[in-house]
Short mmCIF file of C-alpha atoms in Angstrom, two decimals:
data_model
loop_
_atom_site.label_atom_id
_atom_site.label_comp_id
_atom_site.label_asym_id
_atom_site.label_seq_id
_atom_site.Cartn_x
_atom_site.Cartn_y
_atom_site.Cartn_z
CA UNK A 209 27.49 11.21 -11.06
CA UNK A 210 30.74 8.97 -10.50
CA UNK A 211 30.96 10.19 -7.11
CA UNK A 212 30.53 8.11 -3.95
CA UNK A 213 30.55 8.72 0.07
CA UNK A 214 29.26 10.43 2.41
CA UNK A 215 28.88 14.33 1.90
CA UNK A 216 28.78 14.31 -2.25
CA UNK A 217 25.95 16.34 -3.93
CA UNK A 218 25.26 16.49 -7.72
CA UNK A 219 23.23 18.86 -9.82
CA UNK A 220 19.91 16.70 -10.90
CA UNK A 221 18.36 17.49 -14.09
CA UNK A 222 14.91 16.58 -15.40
CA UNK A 223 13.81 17.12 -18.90
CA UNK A 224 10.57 16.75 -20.21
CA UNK A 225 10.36 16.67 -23.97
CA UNK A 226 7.50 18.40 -25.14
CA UNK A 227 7.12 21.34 -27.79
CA UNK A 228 8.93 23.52 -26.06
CA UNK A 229 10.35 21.70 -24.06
CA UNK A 230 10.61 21.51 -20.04
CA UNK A 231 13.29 21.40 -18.21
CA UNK A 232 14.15 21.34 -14.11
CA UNK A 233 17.24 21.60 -12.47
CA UNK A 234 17.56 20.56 -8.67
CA UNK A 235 21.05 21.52 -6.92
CA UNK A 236 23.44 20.26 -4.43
CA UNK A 237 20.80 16.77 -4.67
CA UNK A 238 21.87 13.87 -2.21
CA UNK A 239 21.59 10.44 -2.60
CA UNK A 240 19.40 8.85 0.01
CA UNK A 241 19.70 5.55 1.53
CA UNK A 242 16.73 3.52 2.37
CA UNK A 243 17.44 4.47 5.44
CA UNK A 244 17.43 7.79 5.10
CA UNK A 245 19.93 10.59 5.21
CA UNK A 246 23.28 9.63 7.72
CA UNK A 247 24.11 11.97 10.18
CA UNK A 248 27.93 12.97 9.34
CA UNK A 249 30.72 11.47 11.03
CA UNK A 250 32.26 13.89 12.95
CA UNK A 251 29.53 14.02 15.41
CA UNK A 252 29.95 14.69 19.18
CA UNK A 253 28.24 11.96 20.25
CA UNK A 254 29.30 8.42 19.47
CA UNK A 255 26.88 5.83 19.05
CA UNK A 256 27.09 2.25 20.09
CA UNK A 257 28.67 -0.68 17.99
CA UNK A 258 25.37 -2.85 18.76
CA UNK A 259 22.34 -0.68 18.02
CA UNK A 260 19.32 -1.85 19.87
CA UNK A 261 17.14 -1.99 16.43
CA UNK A 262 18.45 -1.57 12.70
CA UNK A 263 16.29 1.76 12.25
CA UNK A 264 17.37 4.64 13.61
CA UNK A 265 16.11 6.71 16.46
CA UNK A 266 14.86 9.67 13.67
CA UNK A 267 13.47 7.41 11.62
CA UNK A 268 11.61 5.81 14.76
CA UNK A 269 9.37 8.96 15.06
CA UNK A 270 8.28 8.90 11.08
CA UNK A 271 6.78 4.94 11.53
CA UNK A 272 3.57 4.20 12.13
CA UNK A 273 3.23 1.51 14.74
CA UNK A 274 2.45 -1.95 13.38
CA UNK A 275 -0.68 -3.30 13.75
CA UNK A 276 -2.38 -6.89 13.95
CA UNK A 277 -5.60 -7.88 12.13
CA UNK A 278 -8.51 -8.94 14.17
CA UNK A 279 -8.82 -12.26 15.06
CA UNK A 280 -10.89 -14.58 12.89
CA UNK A 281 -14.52 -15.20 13.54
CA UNK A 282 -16.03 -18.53 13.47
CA UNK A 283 -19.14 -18.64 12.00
CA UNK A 284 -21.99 -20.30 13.99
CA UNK A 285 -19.94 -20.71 17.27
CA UNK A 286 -21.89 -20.50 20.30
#
């Protein structure tokens, strides 16, 4: 790719080699962070230096809420 920064697409090709052969060819692919897509910088709205949490508000709405394991039982408690 030899491209970096926000904004850059590539062409992503997948070949499969098989008799004949198979290919795919994706365009104007992005890379995605682990944190998924950024919004672009030019945005309207600024965000704050200090974000309350280190995932993003989008990404909030995707996660399922944690959840805790039952307690243990003791067995033969009164």
């Amino acid at each position: 790719v030899g491209r970096s920064g926000r904004g850059k697409s590539f062409t992503l090709t997948i070949t499969v080699f098989t008799n004949p052969p198979q290919v795919a060819t994706y365009h104007r692919a992005i890379k995605i962070t682990v944190d998924g897509p950024r919004e672009p910088r030019n945005r309207t709205e600024k965000h704050s230096t200090m974000p309350d949490s280190p995932v993003d508000v989008k990404t909030q709405s995707r996660l399922t809420p944690p959840t805790m394991p039952p307690p243990p039982t003791t067995q033969g408690a009164p």
